[in-house]
Coordinates of C-alpha atoms in Angstrom, one line a residue:
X30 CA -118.9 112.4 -78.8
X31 CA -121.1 111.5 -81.3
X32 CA -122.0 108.1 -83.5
X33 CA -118.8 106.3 -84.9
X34 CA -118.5 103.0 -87.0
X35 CA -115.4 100.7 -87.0
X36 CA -114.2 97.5 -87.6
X37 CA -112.5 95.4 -85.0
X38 CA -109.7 93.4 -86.0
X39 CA -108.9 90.3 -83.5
X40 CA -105.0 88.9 -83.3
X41 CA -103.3 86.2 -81.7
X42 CA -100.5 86.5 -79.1
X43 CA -98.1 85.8 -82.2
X44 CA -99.7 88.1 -84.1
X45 CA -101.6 86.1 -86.7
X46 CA -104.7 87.4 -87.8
X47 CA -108.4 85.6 -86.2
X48 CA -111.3 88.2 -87.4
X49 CA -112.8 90.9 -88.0
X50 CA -116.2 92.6 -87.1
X51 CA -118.4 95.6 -87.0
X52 CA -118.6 97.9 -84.1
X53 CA -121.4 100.6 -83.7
X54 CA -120.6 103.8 -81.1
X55 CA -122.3 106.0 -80.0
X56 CA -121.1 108.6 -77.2
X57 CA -123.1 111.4 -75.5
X58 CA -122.7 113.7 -72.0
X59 CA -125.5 113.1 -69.8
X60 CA -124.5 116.0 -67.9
X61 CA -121.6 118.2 -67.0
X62 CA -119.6 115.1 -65.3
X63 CA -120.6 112.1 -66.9
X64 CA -120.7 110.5 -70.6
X65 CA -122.7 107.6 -72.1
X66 CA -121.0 105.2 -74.2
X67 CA -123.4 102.8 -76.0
X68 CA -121.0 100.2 -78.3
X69 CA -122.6 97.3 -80.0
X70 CA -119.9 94.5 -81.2
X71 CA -122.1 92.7 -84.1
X72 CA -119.7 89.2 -82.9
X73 CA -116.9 90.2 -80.1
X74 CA -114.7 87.4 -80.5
X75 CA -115.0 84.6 -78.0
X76 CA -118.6 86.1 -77.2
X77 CA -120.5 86.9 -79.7
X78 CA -123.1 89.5 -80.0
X79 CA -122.1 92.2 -77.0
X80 CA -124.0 95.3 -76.1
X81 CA -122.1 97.5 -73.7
X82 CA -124.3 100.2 -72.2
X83 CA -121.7 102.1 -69.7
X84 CA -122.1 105.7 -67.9
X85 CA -119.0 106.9 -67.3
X86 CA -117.9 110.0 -64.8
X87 CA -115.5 112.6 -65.6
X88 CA -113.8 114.7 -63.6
X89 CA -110.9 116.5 -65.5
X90 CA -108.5 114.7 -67.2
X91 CA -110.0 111.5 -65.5
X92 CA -112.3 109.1 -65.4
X93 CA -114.0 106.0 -64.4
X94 CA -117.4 103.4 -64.5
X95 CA -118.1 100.7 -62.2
X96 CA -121.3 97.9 -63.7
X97 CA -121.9 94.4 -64.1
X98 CA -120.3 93.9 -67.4
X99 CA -117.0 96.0 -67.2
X100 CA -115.1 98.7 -65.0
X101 CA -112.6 101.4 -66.1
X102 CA -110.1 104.0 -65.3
X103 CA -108.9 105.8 -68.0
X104 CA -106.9 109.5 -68.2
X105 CA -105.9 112.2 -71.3
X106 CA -103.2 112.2 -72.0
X107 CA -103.3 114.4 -74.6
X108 CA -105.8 115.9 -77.0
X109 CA -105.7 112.8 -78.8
X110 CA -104.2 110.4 -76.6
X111 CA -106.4 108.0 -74.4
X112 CA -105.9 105.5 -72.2
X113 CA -107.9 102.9 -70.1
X114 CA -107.8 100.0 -68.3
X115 CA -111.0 97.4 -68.5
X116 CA -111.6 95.1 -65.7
X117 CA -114.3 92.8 -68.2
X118 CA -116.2 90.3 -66.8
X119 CA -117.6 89.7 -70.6
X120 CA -114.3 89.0 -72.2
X121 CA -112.9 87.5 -68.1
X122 CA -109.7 89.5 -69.3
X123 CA -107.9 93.2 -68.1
X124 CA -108.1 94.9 -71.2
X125 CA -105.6 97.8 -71.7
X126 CA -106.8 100.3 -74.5
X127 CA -105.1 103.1 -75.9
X128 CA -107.2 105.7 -77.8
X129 CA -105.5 107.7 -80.5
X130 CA -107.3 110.3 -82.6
X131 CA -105.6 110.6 -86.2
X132 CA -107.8 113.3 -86.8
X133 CA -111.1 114.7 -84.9
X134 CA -113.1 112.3 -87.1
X135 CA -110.8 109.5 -86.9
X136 CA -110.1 106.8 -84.1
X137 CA -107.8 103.8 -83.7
X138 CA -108.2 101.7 -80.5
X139 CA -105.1 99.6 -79.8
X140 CA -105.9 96.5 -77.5
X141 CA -104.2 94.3 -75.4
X142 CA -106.0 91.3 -73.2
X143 CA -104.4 89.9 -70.4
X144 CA -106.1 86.6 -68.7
X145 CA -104.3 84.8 -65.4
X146 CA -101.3 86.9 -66.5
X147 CA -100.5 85.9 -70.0
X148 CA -102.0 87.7 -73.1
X149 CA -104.6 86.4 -74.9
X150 CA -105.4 88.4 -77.1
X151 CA -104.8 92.1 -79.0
X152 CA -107.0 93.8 -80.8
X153 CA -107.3 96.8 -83.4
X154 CA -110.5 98.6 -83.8
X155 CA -110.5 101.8 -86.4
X156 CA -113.4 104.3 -85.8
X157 CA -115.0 106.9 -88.3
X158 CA -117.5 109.6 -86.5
X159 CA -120.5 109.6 -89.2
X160 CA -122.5 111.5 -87.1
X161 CA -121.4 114.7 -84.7
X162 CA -123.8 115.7 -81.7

């Protein structure tokens, strides 16, 4: 929880750098069983501009959001391990992201984008929390 900056990095499939740009999070509860994650990509690659505004509901170790733009499972694994998979109709890809906390103020965000079967494209995006609820 709380308002993190990052910077996404874009690769190809063999790995060769394509970009990099500024992401703004910000994560709150709404109440006991649900979160709010407001992410604002300054240029997503292959998009552009991209405001996600997403509730998502909890319940345990789980959880899940169904809306226009995207919707996710995703499960703890760990403490500091989490994953999720991203049915996007922004990016017309499954996104598989794996959330890893290096500390409690620290996040890396390993991506992997699959379109009609084949990878298009992976992704790292690294995440300071500059602001705590």
């Amino acid at each position: 929880m709380g308002r993190w900056e990052g910077l996404c990095k874009s690769f190809t499939p063999d790995g060769e750098f394509l970009d990099g740009s500024a992401v703004h999070m910000d994560v709150s509860w709404i109440d006991d069983n649900t979160w709010h994650l407001h992410e604002h990509f300054d240029n997503l690659y292959g998009v552009g501009e991209t405001v996600y505004d997403t509730p998502i509901s909890v319940d345990g170790k789980r959880c899940w959001a169904k809306g226009e733009m995207i919707s996710l499972e995703g499960t703890e694994l760990t403490a500091f391990n989490y994953v999720f998979t991203i049915d996007s109709s922004v990016t017309r890809s499954i996104v598989y992201n794996n959330h890893y906390f290096l500390d409690p103020n620290t996040r890396r965000i390993i991506t992997h984008k699959v379109r009609d079967g084949k990878t298009n494209l992976f992704q790292i995006q690294d995440f300071v929390r500059v602001e705590r609820p």
